[in-house]
Amino acid sequence: MDELHYQVDLLNAMNSRLKADERMYRLVCSTSLNAIIYIDCKKGSVKTLANWDSFFPGLEINSVSDISKLYSYIEEPSVLSFRDLIHTSKANETVTEVFRMSDNKTYVEVEVRTVYDETGCLTDKVIRFKDVTKIHAQNDELAYMAYYDSNTGLINRNYFVSKLSNLIKKAEEENAVVSVMFIDLDGFHTINDGMGIVVGDEIIQIFGQLLKKYESENVLVSHFNMDIYCMAIYNPGGSLNANIVFHELKENIREPIRLTNGAETLISFCAGVADYPESASGPLELINCAEIVMFKAKDKGRGQIQYFDAPILKDFLVNVNIENKLKEAVFNENFTMNFQPQFFAEDKKLRGFEALIRWKDQNGEMISPSVFIPIAEKNGAIIPIGNFVIKESIRTFVQWKKRYDVDMILSINISAVQYRTDNFVESVLDIISTYEVDPGDIELEITESFLIEDFNDVMNKLEILREYGVRVSLDDFGTGYSSLSYLKGLPIDTLKIDKEFVDSISSDENARIILDTIIYMTKKLGFETIAEGVETKEQFDYLKSIGCDCIQGFYLAKPTDSAGIEKLLTDRTI
Ligand code: C2E
Ligand code: CA
Ligand code: CA
């Protein structure tokens, strides 16, 4: 009896353990995100498990033949491969494939696993369905991001290069031309900094939409980054060419653009154009050439277009070469200073000197500051170069002052890039106090470019410097935006009349009248006048006769090194 009790207790215990296992198993299955079909191949029985109902609500699969009911859940074109997959009988292997379901939006990953016994008989098969819609969408997005720019919807740089490469191949076969137009918005950084990046993005988008209209089988339109776009036009000799696109686009943005925040803004752009096969033979070179000439277009001003040609490439290569050498020269401070005397017109007495930088490269070749200063302004090297100029010329000047005890002014050329830097005023004052020079002996020569941008900022800086006694002169008057009306109220002491004006004295009656007026008005405004580039006695006499205060030029003295100046000072004092 006891034995029987014992047997019953044992059976109950085993039963409840089985039930617990079964419960645990069901629980685990029900929390799974998969739907599973289990086939016991020996018995031929089929079971659906796990999250079956949420995948296939109401679908009952009780036998192997029922499995075909699944076909209607798979998108039509893939049914055959789905069928092949679930009937696979590859030994002890798991095979997986992704299918779109017939609702057209859900993606399922179907995994089939087969199990064989040691005699080679198929014993079990498990078919697992997993919802991968989210991952699929992410992959789609990744694929999109690999080819498109999300802000404009235009193709990105990489995709453009690959498509351009195809266009070039086609052009090679068909003897056609491909034009690449590199486009850069003007002053975009100012818009972005002033109006914020949201507005900046909107402008990039709006302009991108304008370009998108040209997209076709023969026209590629791409957004490279920020405010840079690129187009390629196949067979530009046809109905559409870069020039037409350029002018149509310009026309489209003639009126201010209305932004979602209600503000309005004007935009413009510059473009550089290079053609296959004339300018380059590969996509990257072609884009490079177009970019190079785009910078040339920028040099001309806003809203300009420039076509690639051989002299431009030569210029560019020369500049790149100079730029490379310049980096080394800056590092080694391979510069020296020359000084050109300035004289009072009245009695030819010395007024002072203009400091002019000189650079001899490793081959002993002199490179003119008119060539390398603009390059240094573009790549930022002008900052260390400018600091060298201020320090070195003041250091030399202070020595002369001590040795010769003459009243004189040192004029130093300052680039716009320099006086736009935040610490410009402090650094000048710092050098002045280090060398214990009288600020009234120092004159900074600036050009008119500050009249277009940063006007207030530069005015403030100059006013501070003038409060310390530093003099300011406006260089190259007559070449830029020069107009007498704006001179009034400018924080300057001296006006330097450009050589171009001086040159026209002997040839052009009208220019003489203008020069007369300038000198008359400038004196009325209380500024001192210096005429530059005076080469002849005739020019000198004329300038003196109309009341020009000072004269600088080869007629009286050429720029020379420090030793030359010391000789001049010695001769004057003995
Ligand atoms: P700039 O400031 O107008 O300097 C006057 C230029 O005219 C100098 O050329 C000078 O040598 C030249 N010159 C003077 N008198 C005559 C003359 O009678 N006839 C002719 N044909 N030329 C004359 P340079 O030294 O080659 O400088 C060219 C330009 O480079 C300067 O024009 C200035 O814009 C820039 N530069 C020179 N040195 C510096 C510098 O230290 N810093 C900066 N930022 N720019 C400099
Ligand atoms: Ca100057
Ligand atoms: Ca000048």
Coordinates of C-alpha atoms and ligand atoms in Angstrom, one line a residue:
M1 CA 0.0 0.0 0.0
D2 CA 2.8 2.3 1.0
E3 CA 4.6 1.4 -2.1
L4 CA 1.5 2.4 -4.2
H5 CA 1.2 5.7 -2.4
Y6 CA 4.8 6.3 -3.0
Q7 CA 4.3 5.6 -6.7
V8 CA 1.3 8.0 -6.9
D9 CA 3.1 10.7 -5.1
L10 CA 6.1 10.3 -7.5
L11 CA 3.8 10.5 -10.5
N12 CA 2.1 13.7 -9.2
A13 CA 5.4 15.3 -8.5
M14 CA 6.7 14.5 -12.0
N15 CA 3.4 15.7 -13.5
S16 CA 3.6 19.1 -11.7
R17 CA 7.2 19.5 -12.8
L18 CA 6.2 18.8 -16.4
K19 CA 3.4 21.3 -16.0
A20 CA 5.8 23.9 -14.7
D21 CA 8.1 23.3 -17.6
E22 CA 5.3 23.5 -20.0
R23 CA 4.1 26.8 -18.4
M24 CA 7.5 28.3 -18.5
Y25 CA 7.9 27.2 -22.1
R26 CA 4.6 28.7 -23.1
L27 CA 5.4 31.9 -21.2
V28 CA 8.7 32.3 -22.9
C29 CA 7.1 31.6 -26.3
S30 CA 4.3 34.1 -25.8
T31 CA 6.7 36.9 -25.0
S32 CA 8.7 36.2 -28.1
L33 CA 8.3 38.7 -31.0
N34 CA 8.5 35.8 -33.4
A35 CA 6.0 33.5 -34.9
I36 CA 7.1 29.9 -35.1
I37 CA 6.0 26.7 -36.9
Y38 CA 7.4 23.5 -35.5
I39 CA 7.2 20.4 -37.7
D40 CA 7.9 17.0 -36.2
C41 CA 8.9 15.3 -39.4
K42 CA 8.8 11.8 -38.1
K43 CA 5.2 12.1 -36.8
G44 CA 4.2 14.6 -39.6
S45 CA 2.6 16.8 -36.9
V46 CA 2.7 20.6 -37.1
K47 CA 2.5 23.1 -34.2
T48 CA 2.3 26.9 -34.3
L49 CA 4.0 28.6 -31.4
A50 CA 5.1 31.9 -29.8
N51 CA 3.5 35.1 -31.0
W52 CA 1.6 33.4 -33.8
D53 CA -1.7 35.2 -33.6
S54 CA -0.3 38.7 -33.9
F55 CA 1.5 37.7 -37.1
F56 CA -1.2 35.5 -38.7
P57 CA -4.4 36.2 -36.8
G58 CA -6.9 33.4 -37.1
L59 CA -4.7 31.3 -39.3
E60 CA -4.6 27.7 -38.2
I61 CA -1.9 25.4 -39.3
N62 CA -2.3 21.9 -38.2
S63 CA -0.7 19.8 -40.9
V64 CA 2.1 20.0 -43.4
S65 CA -0.3 20.7 -46.2
D66 CA -1.8 23.7 -44.2
I67 CA 1.6 25.5 -44.6
S68 CA 0.7 26.5 -48.1
K69 CA -2.0 28.7 -46.6
L70 CA 0.9 31.1 -45.7
Y71 CA 1.5 31.9 -49.4
S72 CA -1.3 34.4 -49.6
Y73 CA 0.4 36.4 -46.8
I74 CA 3.5 37.0 -48.8
E75 CA 3.7 39.7 -51.5
E76 CA 2.9 38.1 -54.9
P77 CA 6.3 38.3 -56.8
S78 CA 8.1 36.6 -53.8
V79 CA 5.8 33.7 -53.2
L80 CA 7.8 31.2 -55.2
S81 CA 11.1 32.0 -53.4
F82 CA 9.2 31.9 -50.1
R83 CA 7.9 28.4 -51.0
D84 CA 11.4 27.2 -51.9
L85 CA 12.7 28.5 -48.7
I86 CA 10.3 26.8 -46.3
H87 CA 10.5 23.5 -48.2
T88 CA 14.3 23.7 -48.0
S89 CA 15.9 20.5 -46.7
K90 CA 19.5 21.5 -46.4
A91 CA 21.0 19.4 -43.7
N92 CA 21.4 21.0 -40.3
E93 CA 21.6 24.5 -41.7
T94 CA 19.7 27.7 -41.0
V95 CA 18.6 29.6 -44.1
T96 CA 17.2 33.1 -43.9
E97 CA 15.5 35.5 -46.3
V98 CA 13.5 38.7 -45.9
F99 CA 10.0 39.0 -47.6
R100 CA 7.5 41.8 -47.9
M101 CA 4.1 40.7 -46.8
S102 CA 1.0 41.2 -48.9
D103 CA -0.1 44.2 -46.8
N104 CA 2.8 45.9 -48.7
K105 CA 4.3 47.4 -45.5
T106 CA 5.4 44.7 -43.2
Y107 CA 8.7 43.0 -43.8
V108 CA 9.4 39.6 -42.3
E109 CA 12.6 37.7 -41.9
V110 CA 11.9 34.0 -42.5
E111 CA 14.4 31.6 -41.0
V112 CA 14.2 27.8 -41.6
R113 CA 16.2 25.4 -39.5
T114 CA 16.3 21.6 -40.3
V115 CA 17.5 18.9 -37.9
Y116 CA 18.7 15.5 -39.1
D117 CA 19.5 12.5 -37.0
E118 CA 22.7 10.5 -37.2
T119 CA 21.2 8.2 -39.8
G120 CA 20.6 11.2 -42.1
C121 CA 16.8 11.3 -41.6
L122 CA 15.1 14.7 -41.3
T123 CA 13.6 14.7 -37.8
D124 CA 12.5 18.3 -37.0
K125 CA 12.0 21.6 -38.9
V126 CA 11.5 25.0 -37.3
I127 CA 10.2 28.0 -39.4
R128 CA 10.6 31.3 -37.6
F129 CA 9.0 34.6 -38.7
K130 CA 10.5 37.9 -37.4
D131 CA 9.1 41.3 -38.0
V132 CA 12.0 43.4 -39.5
T133 CA 9.9 46.3 -40.8
K134 CA 11.8 48.9 -38.6
I135 CA 15.2 47.6 -39.5
H136 CA 14.2 47.6 -43.2
A137 CA 13.1 51.2 -43.0
Q138 CA 16.4 52.1 -41.4
N139 CA 18.3 50.4 -44.1
D140 CA 16.2 52.2 -46.7
E141 CA 17.1 55.4 -45.0
L142 CA 20.8 54.5 -44.9
A143 CA 20.7 53.7 -48.6
Y144 CA 19.0 57.1 -49.1
M145 CA 21.6 58.9 -47.0
A146 CA 24.4 57.2 -49.0
Y147 CA 23.1 58.8 -52.2
Y148 CA 21.1 61.9 -51.3
D149 CA 21.4 65.0 -49.3
S150 CA 18.5 65.1 -46.8
N151 CA 18.2 68.9 -46.7
T152 CA 17.7 69.5 -50.4
G153 CA 16.7 66.0 -51.7
L154 CA 19.4 66.4 -54.3
I155 CA 22.0 63.7 -55.0
N156 CA 25.2 64.1 -52.8
R157 CA 28.7 64.5 -53.9
N158 CA 29.7 60.8 -54.1
Y159 CA 26.6 59.9 -56.2
F160 CA 27.2 62.9 -58.4
V161 CA 30.8 61.8 -59.1
S162 CA 29.6 58.3 -60.0
K163 CA 26.8 59.6 -62.3
L164 CA 29.1 62.1 -63.8
S165 CA 31.6 59.4 -64.5
N166 CA 28.8 57.6 -66.5
L167 CA 27.9 60.8 -68.4
I168 CA 31.6 61.2 -69.3
K169 CA 31.7 57.6 -70.6
K170 CA 28.7 58.3 -72.7
A171 CA 30.1 61.5 -74.0
E172 CA 33.3 59.7 -75.0
E173 CA 31.4 57.2 -77.0
E174 CA 29.1 59.8 -78.6
N175 CA 31.8 62.5 -79.1
A176 CA 29.8 64.9 -76.9
V177 CA 30.6 67.5 -74.3
V178 CA 29.8 67.6 -70.6
S179 CA 29.8 70.9 -68.7
V180 CA 30.3 70.9 -65.0
M181 CA 29.1 74.0 -63.2
F182 CA 30.3 74.6 -59.6
I183 CA 28.0 76.9 -57.7
D184 CA 28.6 78.7 -54.4
L185 CA 26.2 81.2 -52.8
D186 CA 27.7 84.6 -52.1
G187 CA 28.2 85.7 -48.5
F188 CA 26.4 82.7 -47.1
H189 CA 28.4 82.7 -43.9
T190 CA 27.1 86.2 -43.2
I191 CA 23.5 85.0 -43.6
N192 CA 24.1 81.9 -41.5
D193 CA 25.8 83.8 -38.7
G194 CA 23.4 86.7 -38.8
M195 CA 20.1 85.0 -39.3
G196 CA 20.8 81.6 -37.8
I197 CA 21.3 78.1 -39.2
V198 CA 17.6 77.4 -39.5
V199 CA 17.3 80.2 -42.0
G200 CA 20.6 79.1 -43.6
D201 CA 19.1 75.6 -44.1
E202 CA 16.0 77.1 -45.6
I203 CA 17.9 79.1 -48.1
I204 CA 20.0 76.1 -49.0
Q205 CA 16.7 74.2 -49.6
I206 CA 15.1 76.9 -51.6
F207 CA 18.0 77.3 -53.8
G208 CA 18.3 73.5 -54.2
Q209 CA 14.7 73.5 -55.4
L210 CA 15.5 76.1 -58.0
L211 CA 18.3 73.9 -59.3
K212 CA 16.2 70.7 -59.1
K213 CA 14.0 71.9 -61.9
Y214 CA 16.8 71.3 -64.3
E215 CA 17.3 67.7 -63.3
S216 CA 16.8 65.3 -66.2
E217 CA 18.4 62.4 -67.9
N218 CA 21.0 64.7 -69.2
V219 CA 21.4 67.1 -66.3
L220 CA 22.7 66.1 -62.9
V221 CA 22.1 68.4 -59.9
S222 CA 23.9 67.9 -56.7
H223 CA 24.3 69.5 -53.3
F224 CA 27.9 69.0 -52.1
N225 CA 27.7 70.7 -48.7
M226 CA 26.7 74.0 -47.0
D227 CA 26.1 76.5 -49.8
I228 CA 27.9 74.5 -52.5
Y229 CA 26.1 72.9 -55.4
C230 CA 27.2 71.3 -58.6
M231 CA 25.5 70.6 -61.9
A232 CA 26.6 68.6 -64.9
I233 CA 25.0 69.2 -68.3
Y234 CA 25.4 66.6 -71.0
N235 CA 25.8 68.0 -74.5
P236 CA 25.6 71.7 -73.5
G237 CA 25.6 72.7 -77.1
G238 CA 22.0 71.6 -77.2
S239 CA 19.1 73.6 -75.9
L240 CA 20.6 74.1 -72.4
N241 CA 24.0 75.2 -71.5
A242 CA 25.7 76.5 -68.3
N243 CA 25.3 80.1 -69.4
I244 CA 21.5 79.8 -69.9
V245 CA 21.1 78.0 -66.5
F246 CA 23.3 80.7 -64.8
H247 CA 21.2 83.6 -66.2
E248 CA 17.9 81.9 -65.6
L249 CA 18.8 81.2 -62.0
K250 CA 20.0 84.7 -61.5
E251 CA 16.7 86.0 -62.9
N252 CA 14.8 83.7 -60.5
I253 CA 16.5 85.2 -57.4
R254 CA 16.3 88.8 -58.6
E255 CA 13.5 89.4 -56.1
P256 CA 14.1 88.8 -52.4
I257 CA 13.3 85.3 -51.1
R258 CA 10.5 85.1 -48.6
L259 CA 11.3 82.9 -45.7
T260 CA 8.9 81.0 -43.4
N261 CA 9.7 83.3 -40.5
G262 CA 8.3 86.2 -42.6
A263 CA 11.7 87.7 -43.3
E264 CA 12.9 88.4 -46.8
T265 CA 16.5 88.1 -48.0
L266 CA 18.3 88.6 -51.3
I267 CA 20.7 85.9 -52.4
S268 CA 23.2 85.7 -55.2
F269 CA 25.8 83.1 -56.3
C270 CA 28.9 82.7 -58.3
A271 CA 29.6 79.8 -60.7
G272 CA 32.6 78.2 -62.3
V273 CA 32.3 76.1 -65.5
A274 CA 34.6 73.5 -66.9
D275 CA 34.0 71.2 -69.9
Y276 CA 34.8 67.6 -70.7
P277 CA 37.0 66.9 -72.7
E278 CA 38.5 70.4 -73.1
S279 CA 39.3 71.1 -69.4
A280 CA 39.7 67.6 -68.0
S281 CA 39.1 64.0 -68.7
G282 CA 37.8 62.6 -65.4
P283 CA 35.0 63.5 -63.1
L284 CA 37.1 64.6 -60.1
E285 CA 39.5 66.8 -62.2
L286 CA 36.5 68.3 -64.0
I287 CA 34.9 69.3 -60.7
N288 CA 38.2 70.6 -59.5
C289 CA 38.6 72.8 -62.5
A290 CA 35.1 74.2 -62.1
E291 CA 35.8 74.9 -58.5
I292 CA 39.1 76.7 -59.3
V293 CA 37.3 79.0 -61.7
M294 CA 34.4 79.5 -59.3
F295 CA 37.0 81.2 -57.0
K296 CA 38.1 83.4 -59.9
A297 CA 34.4 84.4 -60.4
K298 CA 34.3 85.3 -56.7
D299 CA 37.2 87.6 -57.1
K300 CA 35.2 89.5 -59.6
G301 CA 32.4 90.1 -57.1
R302 CA 28.9 88.8 -56.5
G303 CA 26.8 87.0 -59.1
Q304 CA 29.6 86.2 -61.5
I305 CA 30.4 83.3 -63.8
Q306 CA 33.8 82.2 -65.0
Y307 CA 34.7 79.6 -67.6
F308 CA 37.8 77.5 -67.3
D309 CA 40.7 78.1 -69.6
A310 CA 44.4 77.3 -69.8
P311 CA 45.8 80.6 -68.5
I312 CA 43.6 80.3 -65.4
L313 CA 45.0 76.9 -64.7
K314 CA 48.5 78.2 -65.1
D315 CA 47.8 81.1 -62.7
F316 CA 46.2 78.7 -60.3
L317 CA 49.2 76.4 -60.3
V318 CA 51.6 79.3 -59.9
N319 CA 49.6 80.5 -56.9
V320 CA 49.5 77.0 -55.4
N321 CA 53.3 76.9 -55.8
I322 CA 53.6 80.3 -54.1
E323 CA 51.2 79.3 -51.4
N324 CA 53.4 76.2 -50.6
K325 CA 56.6 78.3 -50.5
L326 CA 54.9 80.9 -48.5
K327 CA 54.0 78.5 -45.7
E328 CA 57.7 77.8 -45.3
A329 CA 58.7 81.4 -45.5
V330 CA 56.2 82.3 -42.8
F331 CA 57.6 79.5 -40.6
N332 CA 61.2 80.7 -41.1
E333 CA 60.3 84.5 -41.2
N334 CA 62.0 84.8 -44.5
F335 CA 60.9 88.3 -45.1
T336 CA 62.7 91.7 -44.9
M337 CA 61.4 95.2 -44.8
N338 CA 62.1 98.0 -47.3
F339 CA 61.1 101.6 -46.7
Q340 CA 60.1 104.2 -49.2
P341 CA 60.6 107.9 -48.2
Q342 CA 57.8 110.4 -48.4
F343 CA 58.5 114.1 -48.8
F344 CA 56.6 117.4 -48.2
A345 CA 55.8 118.8 -51.7
E346 CA 56.5 122.3 -50.5
D347 CA 60.2 122.0 -49.5
K348 CA 61.0 118.3 -50.3
K349 CA 61.7 117.8 -46.6
L350 CA 61.3 114.3 -45.3
R351 CA 57.9 113.4 -43.9
G352 CA 58.5 109.7 -43.1
F353 CA 58.6 106.3 -44.7
E354 CA 56.2 103.6 -45.9
A355 CA 57.2 100.2 -44.8
L356 CA 57.0 97.6 -47.7
I357 CA 57.6 94.0 -47.2
R358 CA 60.1 92.0 -49.4
W359 CA 60.3 88.2 -49.9
K360 CA 63.1 86.4 -51.7
D361 CA 62.3 82.7 -52.1
Q362 CA 64.9 79.9 -51.7
N363 CA 65.9 80.3 -55.4
G364 CA 66.7 83.9 -54.7
E365 CA 63.8 85.1 -56.7
M366 CA 62.0 88.2 -55.5
I367 CA 58.2 87.6 -55.3
S368 CA 56.2 90.8 -55.3
P369 CA 53.9 91.6 -52.4
S370 CA 51.2 92.4 -54.9
V371 CA 51.4 88.7 -55.8
F372 CA 51.8 87.0 -52.4
I373 CA 49.8 89.3 -50.1
P374 CA 46.5 88.4 -51.7
I375 CA 47.4 84.7 -51.4
A376 CA 48.3 85.2 -47.7
E377 CA 45.0 87.1 -47.2
K378 CA 43.1 84.1 -48.5
N379 CA 44.9 81.4 -46.5
G380 CA 45.3 83.4 -43.3
A381 CA 49.1 83.7 -43.5
I382 CA 48.7 87.4 -43.5
I383 CA 48.2 87.4 -39.8
P384 CA 51.7 86.2 -38.9
I385 CA 53.1 88.1 -41.9
G386 CA 51.3 91.3 -40.7
N387 CA 52.6 90.9 -37.2
F388 CA 56.1 90.5 -38.5
V389 CA 55.7 93.7 -40.6
I390 CA 54.5 95.7 -37.6
K391 CA 57.1 94.5 -35.2
E392 CA 60.1 94.6 -37.6
S393 CA 59.3 98.0 -39.1
I394 CA 58.7 99.6 -35.7
R395 CA 61.9 98.0 -34.3
T396 CA 63.9 99.4 -37.2
F397 CA 62.2 102.8 -37.0
V398 CA 62.9 103.2 -33.3
Q399 CA 66.6 102.6 -33.9
W400 CA 66.6 105.4 -36.5
K401 CA 64.8 107.7 -34.2
K402 CA 67.4 107.2 -31.5
R403 CA 70.3 107.5 -33.9
Y404 CA 69.2 110.5 -36.0
D405 CA 66.6 112.3 -33.8
V406 CA 64.5 113.4 -36.8
D407 CA 60.7 114.0 -36.8
M408 CA 59.3 111.3 -39.0
I409 CA 56.3 109.1 -39.5
L410 CA 56.3 105.4 -40.2
S411 CA 53.5 104.2 -42.4
I412 CA 52.6 100.5 -42.2
N413 CA 50.2 98.7 -44.6
I414 CA 47.5 96.8 -42.8
S415 CA 45.4 94.2 -44.6
A416 CA 41.7 94.1 -44.1
V417 CA 42.0 90.6 -42.8
Q418 CA 44.3 91.9 -40.1
Y419 CA 42.1 94.7 -38.8
R420 CA 39.1 92.5 -38.8
T421 CA 40.6 90.2 -36.2
D422 CA 39.3 90.6 -32.6
N423 CA 42.6 91.5 -30.9
F424 CA 43.9 93.8 -33.6
V425 CA 43.8 97.0 -31.5
E426 CA 45.4 95.3 -28.5
S427 CA 48.2 93.7 -30.6
V428 CA 49.1 97.1 -32.2
L429 CA 49.1 98.9 -28.9
D430 CA 51.1 96.1 -27.4
I431 CA 53.9 96.4 -30.0
I432 CA 53.9 100.2 -29.7
S433 CA 54.4 100.0 -25.9
T434 CA 57.0 97.2 -26.2
Y435 CA 59.2 99.3 -28.5
E436 CA 58.4 102.6 -26.6
V437 CA 57.5 104.4 -29.8
D438 CA 55.4 107.5 -29.8
P439 CA 52.0 106.4 -31.2
G440 CA 51.8 109.7 -33.1
D441 CA 54.8 108.6 -35.2
I442 CA 52.9 105.5 -36.4
E443 CA 50.5 105.6 -39.3
L444 CA 48.4 102.6 -40.4
E445 CA 47.5 102.4 -44.0
I446 CA 44.1 100.8 -44.6
T447 CA 42.2 100.3 -47.8
E448 CA 38.6 101.1 -48.6
S449 CA 37.4 97.4 -48.4
F450 CA 36.1 98.0 -44.9
L451 CA 33.5 100.3 -46.3
I452 CA 31.5 97.3 -47.6
E453 CA 31.7 94.9 -44.7
D454 CA 32.2 95.3 -41.0
F455 CA 32.0 99.1 -41.4
N456 CA 31.0 99.8 -37.8
D457 CA 33.4 97.3 -36.3
V458 CA 36.4 98.8 -38.2
M459 CA 35.3 102.4 -37.5
N460 CA 35.3 101.6 -33.7
K461 CA 38.7 100.0 -33.8
L462 CA 40.2 102.9 -35.7
E463 CA 38.7 105.4 -33.4
I464 CA 40.2 103.6 -30.4
L465 CA 43.6 103.6 -32.0
R466 CA 43.3 107.3 -32.9
E467 CA 42.4 108.1 -29.3
Y468 CA 45.9 106.6 -28.4
G469 CA 47.4 109.0 -31.0
V470 CA 48.0 106.4 -33.8
R471 CA 47.5 108.0 -37.3
V472 CA 45.3 106.4 -40.0
S473 CA 45.6 106.8 -43.7
L474 CA 43.4 105.7 -46.5
D475 CA 45.5 104.0 -49.1
D476 CA 44.9 103.7 -52.9
F477 CA 42.2 106.4 -53.0
G478 CA 40.7 106.5 -56.5
T479 CA 40.8 102.8 -57.2
G480 CA 37.8 101.3 -55.3
Y481 CA 34.5 102.7 -54.2
S482 CA 36.1 106.1 -53.8
S483 CA 33.6 108.8 -53.4
L484 CA 34.3 112.1 -51.7
S485 CA 31.0 112.0 -50.0
Y486 CA 31.9 109.1 -47.6
L487 CA 35.2 110.6 -46.6
K488 CA 33.4 113.0 -44.3
G489 CA 33.4 111.5 -40.8
L490 CA 35.9 108.8 -41.5
P491 CA 38.4 108.3 -38.7
I492 CA 41.4 109.1 -40.9
D493 CA 44.2 111.6 -41.0
T494 CA 45.7 111.1 -44.4
L495 CA 44.5 110.3 -47.9
K496 CA 46.8 108.6 -50.3
I497 CA 46.0 109.3 -53.9
D498 CA 46.6 106.3 -56.1
K499 CA 49.2 106.1 -58.8
E500 CA 46.5 105.7 -61.4
F501 CA 45.4 109.3 -60.8
V502 CA 48.9 110.5 -60.8
D503 CA 49.6 108.8 -64.1
S504 CA 46.7 110.5 -65.8
I505 CA 48.0 114.0 -65.1
S506 CA 49.9 114.3 -68.3
S507 CA 47.4 112.7 -70.6
D508 CA 43.9 113.3 -69.4
E509 CA 42.4 116.8 -68.9
N510 CA 39.3 115.4 -67.1
A511 CA 41.4 113.3 -64.7
R512 CA 43.4 116.5 -63.9
I513 CA 40.1 118.3 -63.1
I514 CA 39.0 115.4 -60.8
L515 CA 42.4 115.4 -59.1
D516 CA 42.2 119.1 -58.5
T517 CA 38.7 118.7 -56.9
I518 CA 39.8 115.7 -54.8
I519 CA 42.8 117.6 -53.3
Y520 CA 40.7 120.8 -52.8
M521 CA 37.9 118.8 -51.0
T522 CA 40.2 116.7 -49.0
K523 CA 42.0 119.7 -47.6
K524 CA 38.7 121.3 -46.8
L525 CA 37.8 118.1 -44.9
G526 CA 41.0 118.6 -42.9
F527 CA 42.9 115.5 -44.3
E528 CA 46.5 115.5 -45.3
T529 CA 47.1 114.3 -49.0
I530 CA 49.9 112.2 -50.2
A531 CA 50.3 111.4 -53.9
E532 CA 51.8 108.0 -54.7
G533 CA 53.8 106.7 -57.6
V534 CA 55.1 110.1 -58.6
E535 CA 57.7 109.3 -61.3
T536 CA 58.3 112.6 -63.1
K537 CA 59.1 116.2 -62.5
E538 CA 56.0 117.2 -64.4
Q539 CA 53.8 115.2 -62.1
F540 CA 55.6 116.5 -59.0
D541 CA 55.3 120.2 -60.1
Y542 CA 51.6 119.8 -61.0
L543 CA 50.7 118.1 -57.7
K544 CA 52.6 120.8 -55.8
S545 CA 50.8 123.5 -57.7
I546 CA 47.4 122.2 -56.8
G547 CA 48.2 121.9 -53.1
C548 CA 49.0 118.2 -52.6
D549 CA 50.8 118.0 -49.3
C550 CA 53.2 115.1 -49.7
I551 CA 54.9 113.2 -52.5
Q552 CA 56.0 109.6 -52.6
G553 CA 57.4 107.9 -55.7
F554 CA 60.5 106.9 -57.8
Y555 CA 61.0 110.6 -58.8
L556 CA 62.2 111.4 -55.3
A557 CA 63.2 108.1 -53.8
K558 CA 62.7 104.4 -54.5
P559 CA 62.0 101.9 -51.7
T560 CA 65.2 100.7 -50.1
D561 CA 66.5 98.6 -47.3
S562 CA 67.3 99.8 -43.8
A563 CA 71.0 100.6 -44.7
G564 CA 69.8 102.8 -47.6
I565 CA 67.5 104.7 -45.3
E566 CA 70.3 105.2 -42.8
K567 CA 72.5 106.6 -45.6
L568 CA 69.7 109.1 -46.5
L569 CA 69.2 110.1 -42.9
T570 CA 73.0 110.6 -42.4
D571 CA 73.2 112.7 -45.5
R572 CA 70.3 114.8 -44.3
T573 CA 71.6 115.5 -40.9
I574 CA 75.2 116.4 -41.9
Ligands
C2E1 P1 51.0 100.1 -52.0 O1 50.6 100.1 -50.5 O2 50.2 100.9 -52.9 O3 52.5 100.4 -52.0 C1 53.1 101.2 -53.0 C2 53.6 100.4 -54.1 O4 54.0 101.2 -55.2 C3 54.9 99.7 -53.6 O5 55.0 98.5 -54.3 C4 56.0 100.6 -54.2 O6 57.2 100.0 -54.4 C5 55.4 101.1 -55.5 N1 55.9 102.4 -55.9 C6 56.2 103.4 -55.1 N2 56.6 104.5 -55.9 C7 56.4 104.1 -57.2 C8 56.6 104.7 -58.4 O7 57.0 105.9 -58.5 N3 56.3 104.0 -59.5 C9 55.9 102.7 -59.5 N4 55.7 102.0 -60.6 N5 55.7 102.1 -58.3 C10 56.0 102.8 -57.2 P2 55.3 97.1 -53.6 O8 56.3 97.3 -52.6 O9 55.6 96.1 -54.7 O10 54.0 96.8 -52.9 C11 52.8 96.5 -53.7 C12 51.7 96.4 -52.8 O11 51.8 95.3 -51.9 C13 51.5 97.6 -51.9 O12 50.9 98.6 -52.6 C14 50.6 97.0 -50.8 O13 49.3 96.9 -51.2 C15 51.2 95.6 -50.7 N6 52.2 95.6 -49.6 C16 53.5 95.8 -49.6 N7 54.0 95.7 -48.4 C17 53.0 95.3 -47.6 C18 52.9 95.0 -46.2 O14 53.9 95.0 -45.4 N8 51.7 94.6 -45.7 C19 50.6 94.6 -46.5 N9 49.5 94.2 -45.9 N10 50.7 94.9 -47.8 C20 51.8 95.2 -48.3
CA2 CA 50.4 101.5 -49.0
CA3 CA 48.8 102.6 -52.3

